[in-house]
Coordinates of C-alpha atoms in Angstrom, one line a residue:
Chain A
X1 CA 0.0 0.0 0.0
X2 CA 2.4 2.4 -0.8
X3 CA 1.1 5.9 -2.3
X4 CA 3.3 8.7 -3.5
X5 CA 2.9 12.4 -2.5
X6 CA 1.4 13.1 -5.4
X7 CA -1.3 11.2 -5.0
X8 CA -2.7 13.7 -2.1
X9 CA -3.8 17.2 -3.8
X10 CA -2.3 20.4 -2.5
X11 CA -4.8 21.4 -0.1
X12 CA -5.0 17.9 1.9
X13 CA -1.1 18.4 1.8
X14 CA -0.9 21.4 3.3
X15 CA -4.1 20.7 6.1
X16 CA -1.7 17.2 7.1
X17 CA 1.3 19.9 7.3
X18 CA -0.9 22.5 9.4
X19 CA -1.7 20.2 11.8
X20 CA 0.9 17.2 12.4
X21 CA 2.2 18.8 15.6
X22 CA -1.4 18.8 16.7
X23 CA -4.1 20.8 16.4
X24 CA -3.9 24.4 17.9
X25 CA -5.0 24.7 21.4
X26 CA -7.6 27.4 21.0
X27 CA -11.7 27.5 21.4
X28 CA -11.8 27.8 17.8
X29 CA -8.5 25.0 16.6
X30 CA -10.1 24.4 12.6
X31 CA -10.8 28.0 12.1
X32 CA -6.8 28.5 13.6
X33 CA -6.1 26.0 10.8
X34 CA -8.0 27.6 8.1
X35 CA -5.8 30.9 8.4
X36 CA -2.7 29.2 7.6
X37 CA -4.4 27.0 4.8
X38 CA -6.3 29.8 3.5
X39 CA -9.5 28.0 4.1
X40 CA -12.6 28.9 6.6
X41 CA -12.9 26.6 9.3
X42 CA -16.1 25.4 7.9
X43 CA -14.0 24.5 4.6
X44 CA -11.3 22.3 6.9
X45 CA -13.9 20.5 8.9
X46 CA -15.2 18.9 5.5
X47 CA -12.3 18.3 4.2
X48 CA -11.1 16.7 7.4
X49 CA -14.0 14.5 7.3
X50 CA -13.6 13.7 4.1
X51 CA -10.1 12.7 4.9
X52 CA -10.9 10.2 7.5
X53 CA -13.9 9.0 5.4
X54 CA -11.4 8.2 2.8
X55 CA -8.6 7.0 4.7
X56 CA -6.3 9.8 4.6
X57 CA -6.7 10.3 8.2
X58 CA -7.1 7.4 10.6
X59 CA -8.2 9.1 13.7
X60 CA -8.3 12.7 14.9
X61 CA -7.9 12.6 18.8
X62 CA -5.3 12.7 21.6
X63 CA -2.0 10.6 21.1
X64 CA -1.5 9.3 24.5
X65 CA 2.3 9.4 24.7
X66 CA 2.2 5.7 26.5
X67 CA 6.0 5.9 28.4
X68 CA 4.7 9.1 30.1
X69 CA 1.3 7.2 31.2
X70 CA 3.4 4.4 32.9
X71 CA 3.6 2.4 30.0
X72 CA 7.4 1.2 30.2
X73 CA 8.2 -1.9 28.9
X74 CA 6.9 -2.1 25.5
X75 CA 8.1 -4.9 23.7
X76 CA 8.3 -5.5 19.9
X77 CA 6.9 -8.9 19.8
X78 CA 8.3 -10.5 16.5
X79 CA 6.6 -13.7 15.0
X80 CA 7.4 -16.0 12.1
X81 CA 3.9 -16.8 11.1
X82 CA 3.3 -19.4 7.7
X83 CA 3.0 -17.7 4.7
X84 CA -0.8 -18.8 4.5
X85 CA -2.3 -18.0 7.4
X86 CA -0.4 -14.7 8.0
X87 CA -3.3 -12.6 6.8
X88 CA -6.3 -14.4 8.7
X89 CA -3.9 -14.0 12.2
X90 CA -2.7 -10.6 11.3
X91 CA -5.9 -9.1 11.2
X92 CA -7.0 -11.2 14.8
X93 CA -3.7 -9.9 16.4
X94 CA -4.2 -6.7 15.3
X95 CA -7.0 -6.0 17.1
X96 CA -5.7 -7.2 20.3
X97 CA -6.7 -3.9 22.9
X98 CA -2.7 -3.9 24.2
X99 CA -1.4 -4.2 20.8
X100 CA -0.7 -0.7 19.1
X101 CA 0.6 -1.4 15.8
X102 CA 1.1 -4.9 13.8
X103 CA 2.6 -4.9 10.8
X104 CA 3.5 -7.9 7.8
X105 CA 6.8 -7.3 7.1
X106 CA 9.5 -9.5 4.8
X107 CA 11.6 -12.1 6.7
X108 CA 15.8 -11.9 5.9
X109 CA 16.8 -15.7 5.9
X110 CA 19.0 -17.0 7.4
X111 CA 19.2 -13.6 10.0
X112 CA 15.5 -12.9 10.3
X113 CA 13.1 -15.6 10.3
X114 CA 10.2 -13.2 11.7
X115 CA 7.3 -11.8 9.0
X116 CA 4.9 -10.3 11.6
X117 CA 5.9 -7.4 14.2
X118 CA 3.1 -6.5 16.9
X119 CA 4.1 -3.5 19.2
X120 CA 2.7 -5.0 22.3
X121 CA 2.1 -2.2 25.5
X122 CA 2.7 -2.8 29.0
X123 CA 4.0 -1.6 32.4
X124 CA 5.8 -4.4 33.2
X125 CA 7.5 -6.8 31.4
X126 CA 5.9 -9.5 33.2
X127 CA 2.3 -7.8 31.6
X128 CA 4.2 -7.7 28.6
X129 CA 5.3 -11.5 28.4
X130 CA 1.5 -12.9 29.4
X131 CA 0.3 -10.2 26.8
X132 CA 2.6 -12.3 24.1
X133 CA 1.2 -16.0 25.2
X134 CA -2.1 -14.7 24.6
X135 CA -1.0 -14.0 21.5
X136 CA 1.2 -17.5 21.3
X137 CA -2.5 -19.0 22.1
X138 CA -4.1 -17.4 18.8
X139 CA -1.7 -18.0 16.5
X140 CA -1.4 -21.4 17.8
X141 CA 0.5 -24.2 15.1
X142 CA 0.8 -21.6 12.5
X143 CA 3.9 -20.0 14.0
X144 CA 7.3 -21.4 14.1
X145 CA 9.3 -19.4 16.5
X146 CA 8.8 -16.0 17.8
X147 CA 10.9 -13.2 20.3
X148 CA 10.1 -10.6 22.5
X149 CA 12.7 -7.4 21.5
X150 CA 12.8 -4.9 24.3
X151 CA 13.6 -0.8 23.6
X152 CA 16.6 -0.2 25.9
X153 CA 17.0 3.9 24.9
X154 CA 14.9 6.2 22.8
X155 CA 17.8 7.6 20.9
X156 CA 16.0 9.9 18.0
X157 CA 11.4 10.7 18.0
X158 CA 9.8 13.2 16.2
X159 CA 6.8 12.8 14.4
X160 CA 5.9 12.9 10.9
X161 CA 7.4 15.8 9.3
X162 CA 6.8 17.1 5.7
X163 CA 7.4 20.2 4.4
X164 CA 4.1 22.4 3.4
Chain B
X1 CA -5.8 10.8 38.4
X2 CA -9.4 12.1 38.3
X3 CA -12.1 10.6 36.4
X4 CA -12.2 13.6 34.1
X5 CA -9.2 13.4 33.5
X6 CA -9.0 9.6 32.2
X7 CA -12.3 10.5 30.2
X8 CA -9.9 13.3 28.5
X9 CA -7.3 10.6 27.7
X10 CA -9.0 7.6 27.1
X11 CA -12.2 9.0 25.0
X12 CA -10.9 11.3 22.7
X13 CA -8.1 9.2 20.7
X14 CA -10.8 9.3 18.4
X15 CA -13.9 11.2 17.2
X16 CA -12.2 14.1 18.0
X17 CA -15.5 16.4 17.6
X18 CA -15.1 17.8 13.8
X19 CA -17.4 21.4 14.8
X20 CA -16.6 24.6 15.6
X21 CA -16.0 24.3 19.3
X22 CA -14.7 20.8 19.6
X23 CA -13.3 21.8 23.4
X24 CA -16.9 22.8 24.2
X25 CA -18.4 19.9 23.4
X26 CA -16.3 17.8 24.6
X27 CA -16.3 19.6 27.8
X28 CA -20.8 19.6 27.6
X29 CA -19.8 15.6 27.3
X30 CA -18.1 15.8 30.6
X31 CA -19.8 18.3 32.3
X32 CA -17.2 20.9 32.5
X33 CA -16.6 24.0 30.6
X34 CA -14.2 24.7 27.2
X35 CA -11.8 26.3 29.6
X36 CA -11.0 23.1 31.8
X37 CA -10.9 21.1 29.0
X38 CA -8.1 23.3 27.1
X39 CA -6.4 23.6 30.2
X40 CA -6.5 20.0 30.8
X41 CA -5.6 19.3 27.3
X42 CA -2.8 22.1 27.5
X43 CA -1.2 20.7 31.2
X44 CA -1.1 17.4 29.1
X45 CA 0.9 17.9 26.7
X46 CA 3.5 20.3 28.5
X47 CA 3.8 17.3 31.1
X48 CA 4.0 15.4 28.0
X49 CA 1.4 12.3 28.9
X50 CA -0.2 13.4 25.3
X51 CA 1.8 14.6 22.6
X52 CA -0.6 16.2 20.9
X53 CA -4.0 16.4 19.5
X54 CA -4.6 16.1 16.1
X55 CA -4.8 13.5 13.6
X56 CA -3.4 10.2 12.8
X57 CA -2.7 10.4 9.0
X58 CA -2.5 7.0 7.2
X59 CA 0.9 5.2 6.4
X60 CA 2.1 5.6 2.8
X61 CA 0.2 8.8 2.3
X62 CA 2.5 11.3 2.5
X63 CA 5.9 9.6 1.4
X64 CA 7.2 5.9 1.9
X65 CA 8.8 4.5 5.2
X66 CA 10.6 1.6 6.3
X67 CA 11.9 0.4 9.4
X68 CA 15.5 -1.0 9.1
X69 CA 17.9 -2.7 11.7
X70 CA 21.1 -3.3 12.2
X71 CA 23.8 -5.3 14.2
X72 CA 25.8 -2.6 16.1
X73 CA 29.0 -3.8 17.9
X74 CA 28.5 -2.3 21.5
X75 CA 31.3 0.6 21.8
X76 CA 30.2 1.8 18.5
X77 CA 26.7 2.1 19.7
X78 CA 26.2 5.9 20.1
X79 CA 28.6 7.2 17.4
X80 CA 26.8 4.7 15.1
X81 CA 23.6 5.8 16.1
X82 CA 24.5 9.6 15.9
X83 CA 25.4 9.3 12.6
X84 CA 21.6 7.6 11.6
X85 CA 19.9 9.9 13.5
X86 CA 22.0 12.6 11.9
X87 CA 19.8 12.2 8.7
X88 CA 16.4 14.0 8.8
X89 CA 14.1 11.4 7.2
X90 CA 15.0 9.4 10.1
X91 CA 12.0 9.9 12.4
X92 CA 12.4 7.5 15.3
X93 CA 15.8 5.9 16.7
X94 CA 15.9 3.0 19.0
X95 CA 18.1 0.9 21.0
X96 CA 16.8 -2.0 21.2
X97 CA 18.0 -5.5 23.7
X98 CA 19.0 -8.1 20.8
X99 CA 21.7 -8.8 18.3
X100 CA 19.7 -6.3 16.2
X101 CA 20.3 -3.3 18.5
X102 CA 19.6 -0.2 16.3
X103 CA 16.3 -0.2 15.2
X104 CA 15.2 2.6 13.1
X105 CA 12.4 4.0 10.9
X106 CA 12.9 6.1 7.8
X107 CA 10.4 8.3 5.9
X108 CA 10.8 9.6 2.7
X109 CA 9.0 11.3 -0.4
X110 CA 9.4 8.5 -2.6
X111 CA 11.1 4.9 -2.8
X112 CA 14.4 6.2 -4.6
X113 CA 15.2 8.6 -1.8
X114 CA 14.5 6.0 0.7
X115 CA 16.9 3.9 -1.3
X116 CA 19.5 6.5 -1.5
X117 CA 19.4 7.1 2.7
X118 CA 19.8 3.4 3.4
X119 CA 23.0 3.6 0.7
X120 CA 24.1 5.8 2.9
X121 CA 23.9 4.7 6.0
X122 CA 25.6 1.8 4.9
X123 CA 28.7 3.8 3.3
X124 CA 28.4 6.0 6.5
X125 CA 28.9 3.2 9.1
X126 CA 30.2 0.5 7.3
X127 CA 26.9 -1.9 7.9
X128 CA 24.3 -2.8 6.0
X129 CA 20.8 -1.9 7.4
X130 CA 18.3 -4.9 6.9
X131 CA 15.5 -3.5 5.5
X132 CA 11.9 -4.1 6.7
X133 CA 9.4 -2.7 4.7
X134 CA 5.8 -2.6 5.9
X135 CA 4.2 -5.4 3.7
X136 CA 0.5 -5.0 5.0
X137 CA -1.0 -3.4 7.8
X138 CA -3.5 -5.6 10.3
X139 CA -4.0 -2.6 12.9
X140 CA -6.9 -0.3 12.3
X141 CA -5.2 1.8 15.1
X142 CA -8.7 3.3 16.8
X143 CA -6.7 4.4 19.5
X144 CA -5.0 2.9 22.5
X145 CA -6.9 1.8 25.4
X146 CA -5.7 3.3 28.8
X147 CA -6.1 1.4 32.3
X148 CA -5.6 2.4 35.1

Protein backbone atom coordinates (compact mmCIF):
# COMPACT_ATOMS: atom_id res chain seq x y z
CA UNK A 1 0.00 0.00 0.00
CA UNK A 2 2.40 2.42 -0.80
CA UNK A 3 1.06 5.91 -2.32
CA UNK A 4 3.33 8.72 -3.45
CA UNK A 5 2.89 12.37 -2.47
CA UNK A 6 1.39 13.08 -5.44
CA UNK A 7 -1.29 11.21 -4.97
CA UNK A 8 -2.66 13.70 -2.09
CA UNK A 9 -3.75 17.18 -3.79
CA UNK A 10 -2.27 20.39 -2.54
CA UNK A 11 -4.83 21.39 -0.11
CA UNK A 12 -5.01 17.95 1.88
CA UNK A 13 -1.11 18.36 1.84
CA UNK A 14 -0.91 21.43 3.29
CA UNK A 15 -4.08 20.70 6.08
CA UNK A 16 -1.70 17.22 7.07
CA UNK A 17 1.27 19.88 7.29
CA UNK A 18 -0.90 22.53 9.36
CA UNK A 19 -1.71 20.23 11.83
CA UNK A 20 0.90 17.22 12.38
CA UNK A 21 2.19 18.78 15.59
CA UNK A 22 -1.39 18.81 16.74
CA UNK A 23 -4.14 20.79 16.40
CA UNK A 24 -3.87 24.37 17.90
CA UNK A 25 -5.01 24.67 21.43
CA UNK A 26 -7.59 27.38 20.97
CA UNK A 27 -11.69 27.50 21.39
CA UNK A 28 -11.85 27.76 17.81
CA UNK A 29 -8.52 25.02 16.55
CA UNK A 30 -10.07 24.43 12.62
CA UNK A 31 -10.77 28.03 12.13
CA UNK A 32 -6.84 28.48 13.63
CA UNK A 33 -6.09 25.96 10.82
CA UNK A 34 -8.00 27.63 8.07
CA UNK A 35 -5.83 30.90 8.42
CA UNK A 36 -2.69 29.16 7.59
CA UNK A 37 -4.42 27.01 4.82
CA UNK A 38 -6.34 29.76 3.46
CA UNK A 39 -9.52 28.00 4.11
CA UNK A 40 -12.56 28.92 6.61
CA UNK A 41 -12.88 26.58 9.25
CA UNK A 42 -16.15 25.43 7.93
CA UNK A 43 -14.01 24.47 4.57
CA UNK A 44 -11.32 22.34 6.95
CA UNK A 45 -13.89 20.55 8.86
CA UNK A 46 -15.16 18.86 5.51
CA UNK A 47 -12.32 18.28 4.15
CA UNK A 48 -11.10 16.66 7.40
CA UNK A 49 -14.01 14.53 7.27
CA UNK A 50 -13.59 13.74 4.10
CA UNK A 51 -10.14 12.66 4.88
CA UNK A 52 -10.85 10.21 7.53
CA UNK A 53 -13.89 9.05 5.39
CA UNK A 54 -11.44 8.19 2.82
CA UNK A 55 -8.56 6.97 4.74
CA UNK A 56 -6.31 9.77 4.63
CA UNK A 57 -6.70 10.29 8.16
CA UNK A 58 -7.11 7.43 10.58
CA UNK A 59 -8.24 9.09 13.69
CA UNK A 60 -8.25 12.69 14.92
CA UNK A 61 -7.85 12.55 18.76
CA UNK A 62 -5.29 12.71 21.61
CA UNK A 63 -1.98 10.63 21.07
CA UNK A 64 -1.49 9.32 24.46
CA UNK A 65 2.32 9.36 24.74
CA UNK A 66 2.19 5.71 26.53
CA UNK A 67 6.02 5.92 28.38
CA UNK A 68 4.70 9.13 30.11
CA UNK A 69 1.33 7.25 31.15
CA UNK A 70 3.37 4.37 32.93
CA UNK A 71 3.60 2.36 30.03
CA UNK A 72 7.42 1.24 30.17
CA UNK A 73 8.20 -1.94 28.95
CA UNK A 74 6.88 -2.05 25.49
CA UNK A 75 8.13 -4.89 23.67
CA UNK A 76 8.34 -5.47 19.91
CA UNK A 77 6.94 -8.94 19.79
CA UNK A 78 8.29 -10.54 16.55
CA UNK A 79 6.65 -13.74 14.99
CA UNK A 80 7.41 -15.95 12.13
CA UNK A 81 3.93 -16.75 11.07
CA UNK A 82 3.32 -19.39 7.67
CA UNK A 83 3.00 -17.65 4.73
CA UNK A 84 -0.80 -18.80 4.53
CA UNK A 85 -2.34 -18.02 7.43
CA UNK A 86 -0.43 -14.74 8.02
CA UNK A 87 -3.30 -12.56 6.84
CA UNK A 88 -6.28 -14.40 8.72
CA UNK A 89 -3.93 -14.00 12.15
CA UNK A 90 -2.70 -10.58 11.26
CA UNK A 91 -5.93 -9.10 11.20
CA UNK A 92 -7.00 -11.21 14.83
CA UNK A 93 -3.67 -9.89 16.44
CA UNK A 94 -4.16 -6.68 15.28
CA UNK A 95 -7.04 -5.98 17.09
CA UNK A 96 -5.72 -7.17 20.32
CA UNK A 97 -6.72 -3.85 22.90
CA UNK A 98 -2.66 -3.88 24.20
CA UNK A 99 -1.44 -4.18 20.81
CA UNK A 100 -0.73 -0.68 19.09
CA UNK A 101 0.56 -1.45 15.75
CA UNK A 102 1.09 -4.94 13.82
CA UNK A 103 2.56 -4.88 10.81
CA UNK A 104 3.48 -7.88 7.80
CA UNK A 105 6.80 -7.34 7.08
CA UNK A 106 9.45 -9.52 4.81
CA UNK A 107 11.61 -12.14 6.72
CA UNK A 108 15.78 -11.86 5.89
CA UNK A 109 16.83 -15.71 5.89
CA UNK A 110 19.01 -17.02 7.44
CA UNK A 111 19.17 -13.61 10.00
CA UNK A 112 15.55 -12.90 10.29
CA UNK A 113 13.09 -15.61 10.27
CA UNK A 114 10.22 -13.19 11.71
CA UNK A 115 7.34 -11.84 9.02
CA UNK A 116 4.87 -10.29 11.64
CA UNK A 117 5.92 -7.43 14.16
CA UNK A 118 3.07 -6.54 16.92
CA UNK A 119 4.11 -3.53 19.17
CA UNK A 120 2.66 -4.96 22.32
CA UNK A 121 2.07 -2.23 25.51
CA UNK A 122 2.69 -2.75 29.03
CA UNK A 123 3.99 -1.56 32.44
CA UNK A 124 5.75 -4.35 33.24
CA UNK A 125 7.50 -6.84 31.39
CA UNK A 126 5.94 -9.47 33.18
CA UNK A 127 2.33 -7.80 31.64
CA UNK A 128 4.16 -7.68 28.56
CA UNK A 129 5.32 -11.46 28.39
CA UNK A 130 1.52 -12.89 29.42
CA UNK A 131 0.30 -10.22 26.77
CA UNK A 132 2.64 -12.32 24.06
CA UNK A 133 1.16 -16.00 25.23
CA UNK A 134 -2.08 -14.70 24.63
CA UNK A 135 -1.03 -13.98 21.48
CA UNK A 136 1.20 -17.48 21.29
CA UNK A 137 -2.47 -19.00 22.12
CA UNK A 138 -4.14 -17.42 18.77
CA UNK A 139 -1.66 -18.02 16.54
CA UNK A 140 -1.44 -21.41 17.78
CA UNK A 141 0.50 -24.17 15.08
CA UNK A 142 0.77 -21.61 12.49
CA UNK A 143 3.93 -20.01 14.01
CA UNK A 144 7.27 -21.40 14.12
CA UNK A 145 9.31 -19.40 16.47
CA UNK A 146 8.76 -15.99 17.83
CA UNK A 147 10.94 -13.24 20.27
CA UNK A 148 10.09 -10.56 22.49
CA UNK A 149 12.66 -7.41 21.54
CA UNK A 150 12.83 -4.88 24.30
CA UNK A 151 13.60 -0.77 23.63
CA UNK A 152 16.62 -0.23 25.90
CA UNK A 153 17.04 3.92 24.92
CA UNK A 154 14.95 6.19 22.81
CA UNK A 155 17.76 7.60 20.89
CA UNK A 156 15.96 9.94 18.00
CA UNK A 157 11.37 10.73 17.96
CA UNK A 158 9.85 13.21 16.24
CA UNK A 159 6.77 12.82 14.41
CA UNK A 160 5.95 12.85 10.88
CA UNK A 161 7.43 15.81 9.30
CA UNK A 162 6.77 17.15 5.72
CA UNK A 163 7.38 20.15 4.44
CA UNK A 164 4.11 22.41 3.36
CA UNK B 1 -5.80 10.82 38.37
CA UNK B 2 -9.38 12.15 38.29
CA UNK B 3 -12.12 10.61 36.35
CA UNK B 4 -12.20 13.55 34.13
CA UNK B 5 -9.15 13.38 33.47
CA UNK B 6 -9.00 9.64 32.25
CA UNK B 7 -12.26 10.49 30.18
CA UNK B 8 -9.90 13.35 28.50
CA UNK B 9 -7.34 10.57 27.71
CA UNK B 10 -8.97 7.57 27.10
CA UNK B 11 -12.21 8.96 25.00
CA UNK B 12 -10.91 11.33 22.72
CA UNK B 13 -8.12 9.16 20.71
CA UNK B 14 -10.76 9.29 18.37
CA UNK B 15 -13.88 11.15 17.25
CA UNK B 16 -12.24 14.10 18.00
CA UNK B 17 -15.52 16.44 17.62
CA UNK B 18 -15.15 17.80 13.81
CA UNK B 19 -17.44 21.40 14.76
CA UNK B 20 -16.59 24.56 15.60
CA UNK B 21 -15.96 24.32 19.32
CA UNK B 22 -14.74 20.80 19.61
CA UNK B 23 -13.35 21.82 23.43
CA UNK B 24 -16.89 22.80 24.23
CA UNK B 25 -18.39 19.94 23.42
CA UNK B 26 -16.29 17.82 24.64
CA UNK B 27 -16.31 19.59 27.83
CA UNK B 28 -20.76 19.56 27.64
CA UNK B 29 -19.84 15.64 27.30
CA UNK B 30 -18.12 15.83 30.62
CA UNK B 31 -19.83 18.31 32.32
CA UNK B 32 -17.21 20.88 32.52
CA UNK B 33 -16.63 24.01 30.56
CA UNK B 34 -14.22 24.68 27.25
CA UNK B 35 -11.80 26.28 29.59
CA UNK B 36 -11.04 23.14 31.80
CA UNK B 37 -10.94 21.07 28.98
CA UNK B 38 -8.10 23.32 27.13
CA UNK B 39 -6.45 23.59 30.21
CA UNK B 40 -6.45 20.01 30.83
CA UNK B 41 -5.56 19.26 27.26
CA UNK B 42 -2.84 22.09 27.53
CA UNK B 43 -1.22 20.66 31.21
CA UNK B 44 -1.13 17.38 29.14
CA UNK B 45 0.89 17.91 26.65
CA UNK B 46 3.49 20.26 28.48
CA UNK B 47 3.78 17.27 31.12
CA UNK B 48 3.97 15.41 27.99
CA UNK B 49 1.38 12.32 28.90
CA UNK B 50 -0.17 13.37 25.33
CA UNK B 51 1.84 14.60 22.56
CA UNK B 52 -0.59 16.17 20.93
CA UNK B 53 -4.04 16.40 19.52
CA UNK B 54 -4.63 16.12 16.14
CA UNK B 55 -4.82 13.53 13.65
CA UNK B 56 -3.41 10.17 12.82
CA UNK B 57 -2.71 10.44 9.02
CA UNK B 58 -2.54 7.03 7.24
CA UNK B 59 0.87 5.22 6.40
CA UNK B 60 2.14 5.59 2.81
CA UNK B 61 0.21 8.82 2.30
CA UNK B 62 2.49 11.31 2.47
CA UNK B 63 5.94 9.64 1.37
CA UNK B 64 7.23 5.93 1.94
CA UNK B 65 8.83 4.46 5.18
CA UNK B 66 10.59 1.63 6.30
CA UNK B 67 11.90 0.44 9.41
CA UNK B 68 15.48 -1.01 9.11
CA UNK B 69 17.85 -2.69 11.73
CA UNK B 70 21.12 -3.31 12.20
CA UNK B 71 23.84 -5.33 14.19
CA UNK B 72 25.84 -2.55 16.10
CA UNK B 73 29.03 -3.76 17.92
CA UNK B 74 28.47 -2.28 21.52
CA UNK B 75 31.32 0.62 21.85
CA UNK B 76 30.22 1.78 18.47
CA UNK B 77 26.68 2.06 19.68
CA UNK B 78 26.24 5.89 20.14
CA UNK B 79 28.60 7.16 17.37
CA UNK B 80 26.85 4.74 15.11
CA UNK B 81 23.61 5.85 16.09
CA UNK B 82 24.53 9.64 15.85
CA UNK B 83 25.37 9.33 12.58
CA UNK B 84 21.65 7.57 11.61
CA UNK B 85 19.92 9.88 13.48
CA UNK B 86 22.01 12.64 11.91
CA UNK B 87 19.78 12.20 8.72
CA UNK B 88 16.43 13.99 8.81
CA UNK B 89 14.13 11.43 7.19
CA UNK B 90 14.98 9.40 10.11
CA UNK B 91 12.02 9.86 12.39
CA UNK B 92 12.36 7.54 15.30
CA UNK B 93 15.79 5.94 16.68
CA UNK B 94 15.85 2.96 19.04
CA UNK B 95 18.15 0.93 21.00
CA UNK B 96 16.80 -2.05 21.17
CA UNK B 97 17.96 -5.51 23.65
CA UNK B 98 18.95 -8.11 20.77
CA UNK B 99 21.72 -8.78 18.33
CA UNK B 100 19.67 -6.29 16.24
CA UNK B 101 20.32 -3.31 18.50
CA UNK B 102 19.63 -0.22 16.28
CA UNK B 103 16.29 -0.18 15.21
CA UNK B 104 15.19 2.60 13.06
CA UNK B 105 12.40 4.04 10.87
CA UNK B 106 12.92 6.10 7.79
CA UNK B 107 10.44 8.30 5.86
CA UNK B 108 10.84 9.62 2.70
CA UNK B 109 9.00 11.25 -0.41
CA UNK B 110 9.41 8.47 -2.57
CA UNK B 111 11.07 4.93 -2.75
CA UNK B 112 14.37 6.22 -4.63
CA UNK B 113 15.20 8.61 -1.83
CA UNK B 114 14.46 5.98 0.73
CA UNK B 115 16.94 3.86 -1.29
CA UNK B 116 19.48 6.51 -1.49
CA UNK B 117 19.41 7.14 2.71
CA UNK B 118 19.80 3.37 3.37
CA UNK B 119 23.04 3.56 0.74
CA UNK B 120 24.07 5.78 2.86
CA UNK B 121 23.91 4.70 6.03
CA UNK B 122 25.58 1.82 4.87
CA UNK B 123 28.68 3.83 3.26
CA UNK B 124 28.44 6.04 6.54
CA UNK B 125 28.92 3.20 9.12
CA UNK B 126 30.17 0.51 7.27
CA UNK B 127 26.90 -1.89 7.91
CA UNK B 128 24.32 -2.78 5.97
CA UNK B 129 20.79 -1.92 7.42
CA UNK B 130 18.30 -4.90 6.93
CA UNK B 131 15.45 -3.46 5.48
CA UNK B 132 11.94 -4.08 6.71
CA UNK B 133 9.40 -2.70 4.69
CA UNK B 134 5.78 -2.63 5.90
CA UNK B 135 4.19 -5.37 3.67
CA UNK B 136 0.49 -4.98 5.01
CA UNK B 137 -0.98 -3.40 7.79
CA UNK B 138 -3.45 -5.65 10.25
CA UNK B 139 -3.96 -2.61 12.92
CA UNK B 140 -6.86 -0.29 12.35
CA UNK B 141 -5.22 1.81 15.12
CA UNK B 142 -8.71 3.26 16.77
CA UNK B 143 -6.74 4.41 19.49
CA UNK B 144 -5.04 2.88 22.52
CA UNK B 145 -6.88 1.79 25.41
CA UNK B 146 -5.71 3.26 28.82
CA UNK B 147 -6.10 1.39 32.28
CA UNK B 148 -5.62 2.45 35.14
Amino acid sequence: MKADVSKIDATTRAIIAATQGGLPLTAQPYDAVGDVVGLSGAEVQARMQAMLAGGVIRRIGAVPNHYKLGFNANGMTVWDISDEHISELGQKVGALEFVSHCYHRPRHLPHWPYNMFAMVHGKTREEVKSHAKEITAILGNSVNASDIIYSKRILKKTGLRISS
Amino acid sequence: MFETDKKLLNDFQRDFPLVPRPFAEIGRSLGISEGEVLEDFTRHIENKTISRIGAVVRPGTVGVSTLAAMKVPQEKLIEIAKIVSSFDEVNHNYEREHSFNLWFVITAPNESRLQEVLAEIENKTGITPMNLPMEHDYHLDLGFKLKW
